[in-house]
Coordinates of N, CA and C in Angstrom, one line a residue:
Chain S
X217 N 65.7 -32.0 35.4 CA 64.8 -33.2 35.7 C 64.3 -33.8 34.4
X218 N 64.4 -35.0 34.6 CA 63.7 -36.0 33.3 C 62.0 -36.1 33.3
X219 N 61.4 -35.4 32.4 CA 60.3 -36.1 32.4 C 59.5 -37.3 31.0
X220 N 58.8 -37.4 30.8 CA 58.5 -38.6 30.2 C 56.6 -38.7 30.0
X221 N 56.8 -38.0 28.5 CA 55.1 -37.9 28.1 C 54.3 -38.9 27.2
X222 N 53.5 -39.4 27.9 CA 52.3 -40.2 26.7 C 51.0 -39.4 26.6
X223 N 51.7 -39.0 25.6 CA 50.0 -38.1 25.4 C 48.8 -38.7 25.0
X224 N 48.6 -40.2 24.7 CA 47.6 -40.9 24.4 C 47.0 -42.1 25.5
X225 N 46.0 -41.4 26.1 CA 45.8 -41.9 27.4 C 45.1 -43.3 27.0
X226 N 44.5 -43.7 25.7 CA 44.0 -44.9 25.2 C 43.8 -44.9 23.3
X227 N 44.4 -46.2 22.9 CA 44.2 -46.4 21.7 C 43.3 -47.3 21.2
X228 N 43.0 -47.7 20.2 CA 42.1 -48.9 20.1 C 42.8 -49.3 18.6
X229 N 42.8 -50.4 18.7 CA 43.4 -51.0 16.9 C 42.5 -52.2 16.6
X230 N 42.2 -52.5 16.1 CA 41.7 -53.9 15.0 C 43.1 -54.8 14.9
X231 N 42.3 -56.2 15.5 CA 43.2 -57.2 14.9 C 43.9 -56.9 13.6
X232 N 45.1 -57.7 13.4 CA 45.8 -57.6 12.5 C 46.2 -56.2 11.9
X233 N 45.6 -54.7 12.5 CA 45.9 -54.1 11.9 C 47.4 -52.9 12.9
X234 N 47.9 -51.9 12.5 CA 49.2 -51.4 12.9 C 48.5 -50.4 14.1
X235 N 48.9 -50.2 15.3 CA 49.1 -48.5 15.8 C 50.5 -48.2 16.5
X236 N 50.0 -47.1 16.4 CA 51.6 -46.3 16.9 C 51.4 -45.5 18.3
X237 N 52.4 -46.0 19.4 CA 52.0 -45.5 20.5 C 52.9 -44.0 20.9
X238 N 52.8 -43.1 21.2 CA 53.5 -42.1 21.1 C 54.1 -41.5 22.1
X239 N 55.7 -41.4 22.3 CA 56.2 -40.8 23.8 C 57.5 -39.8 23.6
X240 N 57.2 -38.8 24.0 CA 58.1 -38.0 24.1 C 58.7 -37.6 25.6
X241 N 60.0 -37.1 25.3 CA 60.8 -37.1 26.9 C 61.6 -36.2 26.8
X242 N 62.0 -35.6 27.9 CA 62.9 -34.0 28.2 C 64.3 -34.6 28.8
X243 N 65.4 -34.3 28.9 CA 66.7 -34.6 29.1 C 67.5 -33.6 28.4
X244 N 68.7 -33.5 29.3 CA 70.1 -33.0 28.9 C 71.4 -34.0 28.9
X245 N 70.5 -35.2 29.2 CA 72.1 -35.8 28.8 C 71.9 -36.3 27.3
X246 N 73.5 -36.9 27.0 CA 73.0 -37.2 26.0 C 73.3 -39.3 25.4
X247 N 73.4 -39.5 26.8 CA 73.1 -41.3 26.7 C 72.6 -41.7 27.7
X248 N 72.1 -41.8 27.3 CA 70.2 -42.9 28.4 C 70.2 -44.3 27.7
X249 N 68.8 -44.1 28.6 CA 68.2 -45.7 27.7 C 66.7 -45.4 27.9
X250 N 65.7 -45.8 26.7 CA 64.6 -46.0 26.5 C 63.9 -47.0 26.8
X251 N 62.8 -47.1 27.4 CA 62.1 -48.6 27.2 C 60.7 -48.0 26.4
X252 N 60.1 -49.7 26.1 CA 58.8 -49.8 26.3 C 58.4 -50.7 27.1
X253 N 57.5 -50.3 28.2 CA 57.0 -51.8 29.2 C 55.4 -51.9 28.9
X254 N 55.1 -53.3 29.0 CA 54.0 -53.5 28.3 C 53.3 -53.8 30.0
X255 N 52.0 -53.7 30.5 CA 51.5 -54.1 31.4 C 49.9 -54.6 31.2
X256 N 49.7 -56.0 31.4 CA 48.8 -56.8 30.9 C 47.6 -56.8 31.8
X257 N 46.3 -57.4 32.0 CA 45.7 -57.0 32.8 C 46.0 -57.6 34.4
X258 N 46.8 -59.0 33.5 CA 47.4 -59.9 35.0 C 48.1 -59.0 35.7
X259 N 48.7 -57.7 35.2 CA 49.2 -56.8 36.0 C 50.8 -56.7 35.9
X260 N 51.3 -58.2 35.6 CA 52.9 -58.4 35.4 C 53.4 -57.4 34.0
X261 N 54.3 -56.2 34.6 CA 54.9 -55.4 33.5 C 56.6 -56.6 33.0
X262 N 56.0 -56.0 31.7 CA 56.9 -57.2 30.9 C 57.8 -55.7 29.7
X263 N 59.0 -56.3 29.9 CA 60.2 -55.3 29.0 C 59.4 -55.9 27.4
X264 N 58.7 -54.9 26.5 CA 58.4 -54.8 25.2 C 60.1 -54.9 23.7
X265 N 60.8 -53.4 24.6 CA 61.9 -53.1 23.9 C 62.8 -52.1 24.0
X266 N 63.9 -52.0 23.8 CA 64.2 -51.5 24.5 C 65.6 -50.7 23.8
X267 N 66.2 -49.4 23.6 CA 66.8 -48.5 22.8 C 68.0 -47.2 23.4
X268 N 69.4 -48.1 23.3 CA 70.4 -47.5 23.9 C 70.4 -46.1 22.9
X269 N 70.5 -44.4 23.5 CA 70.5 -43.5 23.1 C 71.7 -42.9 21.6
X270 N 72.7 -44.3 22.2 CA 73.9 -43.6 21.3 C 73.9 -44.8 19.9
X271 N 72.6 -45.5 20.0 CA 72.7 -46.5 18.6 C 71.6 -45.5 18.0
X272 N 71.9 -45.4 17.0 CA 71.1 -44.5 15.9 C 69.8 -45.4 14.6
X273 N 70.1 -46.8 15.4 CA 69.1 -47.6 14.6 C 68.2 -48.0 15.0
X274 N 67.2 -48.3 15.2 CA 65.7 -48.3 15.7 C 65.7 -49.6 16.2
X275 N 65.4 -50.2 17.6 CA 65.0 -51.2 17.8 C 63.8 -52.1 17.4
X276 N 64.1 -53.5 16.8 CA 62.9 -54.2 16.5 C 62.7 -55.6 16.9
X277 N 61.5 -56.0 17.6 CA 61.4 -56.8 18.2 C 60.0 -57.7 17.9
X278 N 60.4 -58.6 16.9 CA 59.3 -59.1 16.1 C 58.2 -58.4 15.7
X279 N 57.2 -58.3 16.1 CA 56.3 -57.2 15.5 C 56.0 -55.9 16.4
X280 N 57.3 -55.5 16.8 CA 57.3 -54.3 18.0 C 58.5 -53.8 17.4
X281 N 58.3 -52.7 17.0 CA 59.1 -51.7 16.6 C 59.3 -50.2 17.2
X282 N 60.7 -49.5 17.3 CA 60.4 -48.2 17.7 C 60.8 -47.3 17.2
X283 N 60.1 -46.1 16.3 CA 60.9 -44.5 16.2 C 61.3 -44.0 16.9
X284 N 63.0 -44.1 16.7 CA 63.7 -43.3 17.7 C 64.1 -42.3 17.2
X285 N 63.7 -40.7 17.6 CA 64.5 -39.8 17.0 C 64.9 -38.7 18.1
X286 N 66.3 -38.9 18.1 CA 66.7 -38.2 19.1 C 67.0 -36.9 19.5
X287 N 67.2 -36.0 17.9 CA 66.9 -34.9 18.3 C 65.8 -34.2 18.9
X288 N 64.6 -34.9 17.7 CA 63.2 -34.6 18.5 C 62.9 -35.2 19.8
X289 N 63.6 -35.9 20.6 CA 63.5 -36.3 21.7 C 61.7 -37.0 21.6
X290 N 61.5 -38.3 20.7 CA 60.3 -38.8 20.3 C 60.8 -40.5 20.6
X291 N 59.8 -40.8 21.1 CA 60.4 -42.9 20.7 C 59.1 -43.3 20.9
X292 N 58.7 -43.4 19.8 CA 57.3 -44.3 19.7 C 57.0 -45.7 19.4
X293 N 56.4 -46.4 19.4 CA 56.4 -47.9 19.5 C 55.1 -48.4 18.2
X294 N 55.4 -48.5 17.6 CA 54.5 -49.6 16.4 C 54.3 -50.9 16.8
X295 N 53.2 -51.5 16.9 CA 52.6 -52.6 17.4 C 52.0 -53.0 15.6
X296 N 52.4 -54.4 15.1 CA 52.1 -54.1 13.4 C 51.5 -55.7 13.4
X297 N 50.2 -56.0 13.1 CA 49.6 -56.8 12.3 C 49.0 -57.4 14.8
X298 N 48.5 -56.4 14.7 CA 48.0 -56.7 16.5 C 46.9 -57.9 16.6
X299 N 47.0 -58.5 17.8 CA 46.5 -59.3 18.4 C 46.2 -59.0 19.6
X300 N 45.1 -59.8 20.0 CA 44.0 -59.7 21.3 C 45.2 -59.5 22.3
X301 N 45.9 -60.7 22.5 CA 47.4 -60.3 23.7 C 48.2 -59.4 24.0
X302 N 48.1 -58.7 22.6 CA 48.6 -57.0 22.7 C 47.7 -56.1 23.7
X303 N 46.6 -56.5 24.1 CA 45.6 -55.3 24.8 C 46.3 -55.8 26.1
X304 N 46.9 -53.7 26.7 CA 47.4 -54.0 27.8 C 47.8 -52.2 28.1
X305 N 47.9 -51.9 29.0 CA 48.5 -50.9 29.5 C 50.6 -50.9 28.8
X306 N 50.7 -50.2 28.4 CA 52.3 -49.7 27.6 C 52.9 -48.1 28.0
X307 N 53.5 -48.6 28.9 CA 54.5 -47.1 29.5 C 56.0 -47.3 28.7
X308 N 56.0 -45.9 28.8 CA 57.3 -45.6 28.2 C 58.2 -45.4 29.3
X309 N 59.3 -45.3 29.3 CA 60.4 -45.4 30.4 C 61.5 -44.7 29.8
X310 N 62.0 -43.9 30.7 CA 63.4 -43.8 30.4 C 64.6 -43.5 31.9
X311 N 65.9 -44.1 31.1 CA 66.4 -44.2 32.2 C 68.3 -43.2 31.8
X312 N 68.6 -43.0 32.7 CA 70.1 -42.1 32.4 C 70.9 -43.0 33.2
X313 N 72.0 -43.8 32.1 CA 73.0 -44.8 31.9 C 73.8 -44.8 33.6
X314 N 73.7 -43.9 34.5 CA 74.3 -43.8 35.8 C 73.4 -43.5 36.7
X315 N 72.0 -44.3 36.6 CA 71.1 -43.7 37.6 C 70.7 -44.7 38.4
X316 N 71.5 -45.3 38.4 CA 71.5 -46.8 39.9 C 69.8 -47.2 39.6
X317 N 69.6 -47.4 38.0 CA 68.6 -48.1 37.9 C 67.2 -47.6 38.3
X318 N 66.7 -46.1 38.2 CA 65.9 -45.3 38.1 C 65.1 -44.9 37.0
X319 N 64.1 -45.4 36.9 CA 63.5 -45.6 35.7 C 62.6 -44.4 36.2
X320 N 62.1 -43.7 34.4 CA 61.3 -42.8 34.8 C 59.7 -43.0 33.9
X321 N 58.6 -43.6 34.5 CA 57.8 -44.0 33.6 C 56.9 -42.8 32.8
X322 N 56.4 -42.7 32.1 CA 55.5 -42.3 31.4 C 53.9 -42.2 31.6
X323 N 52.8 -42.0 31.7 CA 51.8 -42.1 32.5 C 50.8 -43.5 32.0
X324 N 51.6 -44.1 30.5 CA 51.1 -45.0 30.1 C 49.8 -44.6 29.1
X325 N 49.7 -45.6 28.1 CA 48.3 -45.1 27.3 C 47.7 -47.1 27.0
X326 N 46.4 -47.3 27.2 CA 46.0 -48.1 27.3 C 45.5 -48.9 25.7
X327 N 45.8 -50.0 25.1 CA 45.7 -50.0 24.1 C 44.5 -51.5 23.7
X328 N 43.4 -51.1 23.4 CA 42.2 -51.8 23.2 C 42.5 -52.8 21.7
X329 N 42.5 -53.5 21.7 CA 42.0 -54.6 20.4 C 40.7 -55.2 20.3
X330 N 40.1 -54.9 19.1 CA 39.0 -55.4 18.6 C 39.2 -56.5 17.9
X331 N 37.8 -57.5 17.9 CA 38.3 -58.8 17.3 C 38.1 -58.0 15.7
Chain B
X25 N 66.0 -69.6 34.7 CA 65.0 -68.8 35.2 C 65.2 -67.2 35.3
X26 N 64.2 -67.0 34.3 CA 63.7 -65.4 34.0 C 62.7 -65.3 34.9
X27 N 62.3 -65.5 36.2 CA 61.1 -65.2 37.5 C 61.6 -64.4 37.8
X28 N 60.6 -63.5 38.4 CA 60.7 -62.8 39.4 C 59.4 -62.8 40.9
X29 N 59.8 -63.6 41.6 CA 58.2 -64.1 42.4 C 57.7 -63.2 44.0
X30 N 56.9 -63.4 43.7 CA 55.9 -62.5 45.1 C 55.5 -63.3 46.2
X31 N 55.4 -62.8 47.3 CA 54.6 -63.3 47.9 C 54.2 -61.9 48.9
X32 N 53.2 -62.4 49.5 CA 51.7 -63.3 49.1 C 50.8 -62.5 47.7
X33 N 50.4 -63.3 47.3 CA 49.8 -62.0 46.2 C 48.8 -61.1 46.1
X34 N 47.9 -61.3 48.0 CA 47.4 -60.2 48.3 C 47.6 -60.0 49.7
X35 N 47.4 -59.0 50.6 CA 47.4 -59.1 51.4 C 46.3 -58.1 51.9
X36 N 45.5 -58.2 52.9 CA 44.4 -56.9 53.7 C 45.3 -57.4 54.7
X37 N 45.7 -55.6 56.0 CA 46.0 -55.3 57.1 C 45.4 -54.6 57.4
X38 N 45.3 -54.4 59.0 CA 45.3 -53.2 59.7 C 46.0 -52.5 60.0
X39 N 45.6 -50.6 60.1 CA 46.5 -49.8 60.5 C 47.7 -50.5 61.3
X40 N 47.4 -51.3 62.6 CA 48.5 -51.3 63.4 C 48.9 -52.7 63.5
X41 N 48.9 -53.5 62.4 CA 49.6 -55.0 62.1 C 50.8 -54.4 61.5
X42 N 51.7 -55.5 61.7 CA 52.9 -55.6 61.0 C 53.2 -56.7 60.0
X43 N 54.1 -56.4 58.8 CA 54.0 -57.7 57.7 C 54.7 -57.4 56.9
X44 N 55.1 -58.2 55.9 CA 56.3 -58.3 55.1 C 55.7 -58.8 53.9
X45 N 56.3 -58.4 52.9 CA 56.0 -58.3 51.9 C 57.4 -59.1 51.0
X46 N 57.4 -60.4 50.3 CA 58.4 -61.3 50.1 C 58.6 -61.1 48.7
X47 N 60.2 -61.0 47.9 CA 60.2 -61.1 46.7 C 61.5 -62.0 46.6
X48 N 62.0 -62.8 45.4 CA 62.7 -63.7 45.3 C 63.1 -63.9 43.9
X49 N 64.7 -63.8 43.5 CA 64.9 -64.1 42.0 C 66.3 -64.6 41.8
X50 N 66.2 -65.7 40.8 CA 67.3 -66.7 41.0 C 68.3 -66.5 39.3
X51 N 68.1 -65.0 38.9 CA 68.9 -65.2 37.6 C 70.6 -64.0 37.5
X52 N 70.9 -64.1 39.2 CA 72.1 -63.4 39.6 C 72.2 -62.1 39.5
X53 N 70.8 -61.9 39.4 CA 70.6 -60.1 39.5 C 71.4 -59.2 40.6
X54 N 72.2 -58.0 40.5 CA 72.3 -57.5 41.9 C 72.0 -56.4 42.1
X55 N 70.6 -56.0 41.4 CA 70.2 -54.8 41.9 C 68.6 -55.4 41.6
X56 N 68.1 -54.8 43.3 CA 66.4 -55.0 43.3 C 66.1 -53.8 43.4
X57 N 64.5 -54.1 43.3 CA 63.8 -52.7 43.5 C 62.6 -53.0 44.1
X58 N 61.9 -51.7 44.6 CA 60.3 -52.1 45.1 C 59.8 -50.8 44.7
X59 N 58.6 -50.8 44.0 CA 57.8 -49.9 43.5 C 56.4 -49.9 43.7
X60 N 55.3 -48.6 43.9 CA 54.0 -48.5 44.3 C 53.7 -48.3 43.3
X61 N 52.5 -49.0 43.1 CA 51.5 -48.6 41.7 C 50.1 -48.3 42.0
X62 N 49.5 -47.4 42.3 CA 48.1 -46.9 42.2 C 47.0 -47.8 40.8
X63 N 46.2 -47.6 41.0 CA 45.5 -48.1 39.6 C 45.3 -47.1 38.4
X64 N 45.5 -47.5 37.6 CA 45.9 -46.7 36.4 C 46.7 -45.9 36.4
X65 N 47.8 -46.3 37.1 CA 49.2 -44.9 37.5 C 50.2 -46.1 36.7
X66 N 51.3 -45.1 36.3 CA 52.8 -45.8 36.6 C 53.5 -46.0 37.9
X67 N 53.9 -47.0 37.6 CA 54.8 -47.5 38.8 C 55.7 -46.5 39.8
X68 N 55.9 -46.3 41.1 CA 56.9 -45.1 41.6 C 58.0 -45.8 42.0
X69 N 59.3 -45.5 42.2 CA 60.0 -46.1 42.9 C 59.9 -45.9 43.9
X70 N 60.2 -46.8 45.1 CA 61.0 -47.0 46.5 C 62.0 -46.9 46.6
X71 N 62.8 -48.2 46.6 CA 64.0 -48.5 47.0 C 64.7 -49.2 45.9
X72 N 65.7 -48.4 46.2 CA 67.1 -49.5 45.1 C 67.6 -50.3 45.8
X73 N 68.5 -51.8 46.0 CA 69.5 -52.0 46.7 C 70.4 -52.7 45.5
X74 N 71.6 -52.3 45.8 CA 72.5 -52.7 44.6 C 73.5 -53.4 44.9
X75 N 73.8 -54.8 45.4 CA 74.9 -55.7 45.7 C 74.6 -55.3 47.3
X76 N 73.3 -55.8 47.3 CA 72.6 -55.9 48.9 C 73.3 -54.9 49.9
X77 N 73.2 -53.3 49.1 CA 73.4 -51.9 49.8 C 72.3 -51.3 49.7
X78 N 71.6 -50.7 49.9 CA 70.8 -49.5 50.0 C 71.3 -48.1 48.8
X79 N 70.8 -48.1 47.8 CA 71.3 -47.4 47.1 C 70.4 -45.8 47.0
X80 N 69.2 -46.2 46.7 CA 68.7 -45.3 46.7 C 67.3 -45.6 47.4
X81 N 66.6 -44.6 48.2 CA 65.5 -44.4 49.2 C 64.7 -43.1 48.8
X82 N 63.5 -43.2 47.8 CA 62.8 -41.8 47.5 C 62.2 -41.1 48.1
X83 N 62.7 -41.0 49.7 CA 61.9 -40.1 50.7 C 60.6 -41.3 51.3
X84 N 61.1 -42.4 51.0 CA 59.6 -43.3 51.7 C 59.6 -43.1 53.1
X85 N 58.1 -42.7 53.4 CA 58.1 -43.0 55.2 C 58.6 -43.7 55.6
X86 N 58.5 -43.7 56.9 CA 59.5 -45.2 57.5 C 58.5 -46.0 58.2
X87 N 57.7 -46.3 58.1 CA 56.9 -47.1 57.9 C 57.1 -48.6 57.1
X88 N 57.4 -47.9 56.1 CA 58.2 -49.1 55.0 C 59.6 -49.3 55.3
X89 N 60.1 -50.6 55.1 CA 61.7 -50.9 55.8 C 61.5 -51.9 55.5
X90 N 62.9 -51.6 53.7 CA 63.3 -52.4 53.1 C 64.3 -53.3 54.0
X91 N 64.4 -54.6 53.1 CA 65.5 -55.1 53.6 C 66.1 -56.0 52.7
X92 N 67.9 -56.3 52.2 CA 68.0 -57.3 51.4 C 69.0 -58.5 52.2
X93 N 68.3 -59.1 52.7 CA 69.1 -60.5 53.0 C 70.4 -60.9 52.5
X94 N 69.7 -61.0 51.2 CA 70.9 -62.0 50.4 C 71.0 -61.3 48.9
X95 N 71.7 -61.9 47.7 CA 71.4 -61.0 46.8 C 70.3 -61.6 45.8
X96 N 69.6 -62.9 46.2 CA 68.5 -63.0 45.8 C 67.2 -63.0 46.4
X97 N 67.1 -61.9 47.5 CA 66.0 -61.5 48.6 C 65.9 -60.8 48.8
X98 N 64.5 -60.0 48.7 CA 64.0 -58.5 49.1 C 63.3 -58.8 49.7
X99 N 63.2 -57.8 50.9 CA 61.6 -57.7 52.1 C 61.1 -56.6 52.2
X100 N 60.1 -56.6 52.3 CA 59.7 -55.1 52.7 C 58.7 -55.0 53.7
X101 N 59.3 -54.9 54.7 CA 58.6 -54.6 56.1 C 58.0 -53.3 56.3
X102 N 56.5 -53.9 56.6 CA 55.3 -52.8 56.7 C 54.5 -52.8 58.3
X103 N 54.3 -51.4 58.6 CA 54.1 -51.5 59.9 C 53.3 -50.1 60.2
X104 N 52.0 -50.2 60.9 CA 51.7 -48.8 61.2 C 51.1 -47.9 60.1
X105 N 50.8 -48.9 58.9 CA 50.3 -48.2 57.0 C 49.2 -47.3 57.4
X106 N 49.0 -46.5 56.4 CA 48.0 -46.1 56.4 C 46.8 -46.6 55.4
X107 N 45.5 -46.3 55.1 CA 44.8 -46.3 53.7 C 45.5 -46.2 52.4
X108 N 45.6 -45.0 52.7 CA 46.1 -44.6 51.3 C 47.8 -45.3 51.0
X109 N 48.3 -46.3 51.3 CA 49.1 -47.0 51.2 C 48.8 -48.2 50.0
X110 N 47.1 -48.6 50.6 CA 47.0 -49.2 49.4 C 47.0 -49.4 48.3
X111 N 47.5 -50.3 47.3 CA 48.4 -50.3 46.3 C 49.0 -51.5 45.8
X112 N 49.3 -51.7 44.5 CA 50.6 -52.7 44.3 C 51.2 -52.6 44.3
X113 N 52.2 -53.8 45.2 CA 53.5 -53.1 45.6 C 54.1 -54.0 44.2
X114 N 55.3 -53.8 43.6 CA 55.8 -54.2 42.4 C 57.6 -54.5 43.0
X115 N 58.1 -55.8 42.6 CA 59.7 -55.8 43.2 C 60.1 -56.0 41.4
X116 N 61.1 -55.4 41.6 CA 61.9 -56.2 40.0 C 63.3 -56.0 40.6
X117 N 63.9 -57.0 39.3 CA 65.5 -56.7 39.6 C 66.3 -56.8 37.9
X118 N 67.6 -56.5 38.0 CA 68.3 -56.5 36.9 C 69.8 -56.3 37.0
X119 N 70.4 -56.9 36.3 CA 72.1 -56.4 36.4 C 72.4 -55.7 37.0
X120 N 73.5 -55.5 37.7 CA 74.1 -54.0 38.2 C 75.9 -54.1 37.6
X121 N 76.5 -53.1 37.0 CA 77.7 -53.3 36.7 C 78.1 -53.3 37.7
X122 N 79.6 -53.1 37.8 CA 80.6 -53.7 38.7 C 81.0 -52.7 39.4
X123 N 81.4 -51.0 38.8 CA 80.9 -49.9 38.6 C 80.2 -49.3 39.8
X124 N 79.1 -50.0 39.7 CA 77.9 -49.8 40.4 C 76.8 -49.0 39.4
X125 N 77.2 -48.9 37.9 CA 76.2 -48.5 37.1 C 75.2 -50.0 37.0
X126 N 74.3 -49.7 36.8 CA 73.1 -50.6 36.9 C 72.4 -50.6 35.1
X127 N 73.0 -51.7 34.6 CA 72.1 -52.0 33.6 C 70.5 -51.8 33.6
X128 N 69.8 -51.0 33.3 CA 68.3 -50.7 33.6 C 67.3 -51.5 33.1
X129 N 67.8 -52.9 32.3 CA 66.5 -53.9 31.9 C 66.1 -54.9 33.4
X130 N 65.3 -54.2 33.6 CA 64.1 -54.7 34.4 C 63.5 -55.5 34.7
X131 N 63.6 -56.9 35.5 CA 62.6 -58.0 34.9 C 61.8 -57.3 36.2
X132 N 60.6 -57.9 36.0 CA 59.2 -57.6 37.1 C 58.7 -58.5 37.8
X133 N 58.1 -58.9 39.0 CA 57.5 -60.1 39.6 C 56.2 -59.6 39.4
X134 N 55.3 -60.2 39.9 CA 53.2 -60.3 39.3 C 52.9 -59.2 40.4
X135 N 53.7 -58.7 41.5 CA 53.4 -58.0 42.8 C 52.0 -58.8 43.6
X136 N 52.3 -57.8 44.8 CA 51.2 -57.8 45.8 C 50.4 -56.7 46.1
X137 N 49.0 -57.2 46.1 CA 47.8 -56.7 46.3 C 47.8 -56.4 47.8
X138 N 47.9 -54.9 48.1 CA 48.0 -54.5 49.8 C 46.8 -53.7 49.9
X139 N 46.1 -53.8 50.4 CA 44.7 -53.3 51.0 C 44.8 -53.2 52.8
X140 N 45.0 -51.5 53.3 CA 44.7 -51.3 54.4 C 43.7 -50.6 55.5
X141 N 43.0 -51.5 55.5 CA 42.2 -51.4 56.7 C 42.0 -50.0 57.8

């Protein structure tokens, strides 16, 4: 069985400045797919980014980046130069490339911005 | 159109009403989903339907009874809930290969607010 850990139940960052959100996951296969879903207070979960298992380059998505390291079975999400719109619930996901679309979320860590 | 739309956006029942829960998306998706969210939980799955089949069912009571019309139409017929049902219900959809592997980028609708009586 796949599971999928956020061990940071809440962050807090300063405008303009970086955090790193942290998720680790258990698997034996060895091509999946990673997400990050962002969930705002409107409630609408929106795709952040997202990281095919067998590309060995880090996805980046304007100021949303992710460490993917796959042996350590780690994919963390950098949020860099943050803004108020960034405050929002962020689950990690992951999915195995033949799973009729079964995503497995993470328990989420909530991420606070200060003006 | 990247939507994914809800209806109603909330709903209160009682135990023994019956109702439907509407989702709708027009960007040739052929795999939907319906998922429960608790407050401060992640989302659980329900139901897959993948090229308007029934793919996957996570043990949900039957109570709940999906349904996909078309392949841009999910329902989810509710009947006999309990409390603890209450919840947001969440539909999304996304690609499905040909295969029947299912590309897993997800779009989401805003869901519905279910509160039971």
């Amino acid at each position: 069985a796949q599971t999928v850990t956020q061990s940071q139940p809440e962050m807090s960052v300063q405008e303009a400045e970086t955090v790193t959100l942290s998720c680790t996951y258990d698997t034996s296969e060895s091509d999946y797919y990673l997400f990050w879903y962002k969930q705002p207070p409107s409630r609408q979960m929106i795709l952040v980014i997202r990281q095919e298992a067998y590309k060995q380059q880090n996805a980046t998505e304007n100021r949303f980046s992710v460490n993917f390291q796959k042996a350590a079975k780690s994919f963390s999400l950098k949020i860099s130069d943050s803004q108020l719109g960034d405050a929002a619930m962020y689950f990690c996901a992951y999915s195995r490339t033949d799973s009729w679309g079964k995503l497995q979320f993470g328990a989420g860590t909530q991420v606070v911005v200060t003006p | 159109d990247t939507e994914v739309t809800q209806t109603p956006k909330h709903l209160v029942m009682g135990m023994t009403n019956k109702k439907s829960l509407k989702c709708e998306q027009h960007m040739g998706h052929r795999a939907m989903y319906w998922y429960k969210q608790k407050a401060k939980k992640p989302p659980e799955l329900m139901f897959v339907y993948s090229y308007e089949k029934l793919s996957i069912n996570e043990s949900v009571p039957s109570r709940f009874s999906p349904e996909c019309p078309n392949s841009s139409l999910l329902n989810l017929h509710l009947h006999a809930l309990q409390p603890e049902d209450s919840a947001l219900y969440l539909c999304a959809s996304s690609q499905a290969g040909l295969a029947g592997l299912i590309y897993n980028e997800q779009f989401f609708g805003p869901g519905t607010r279910l509160t039971v009586l």
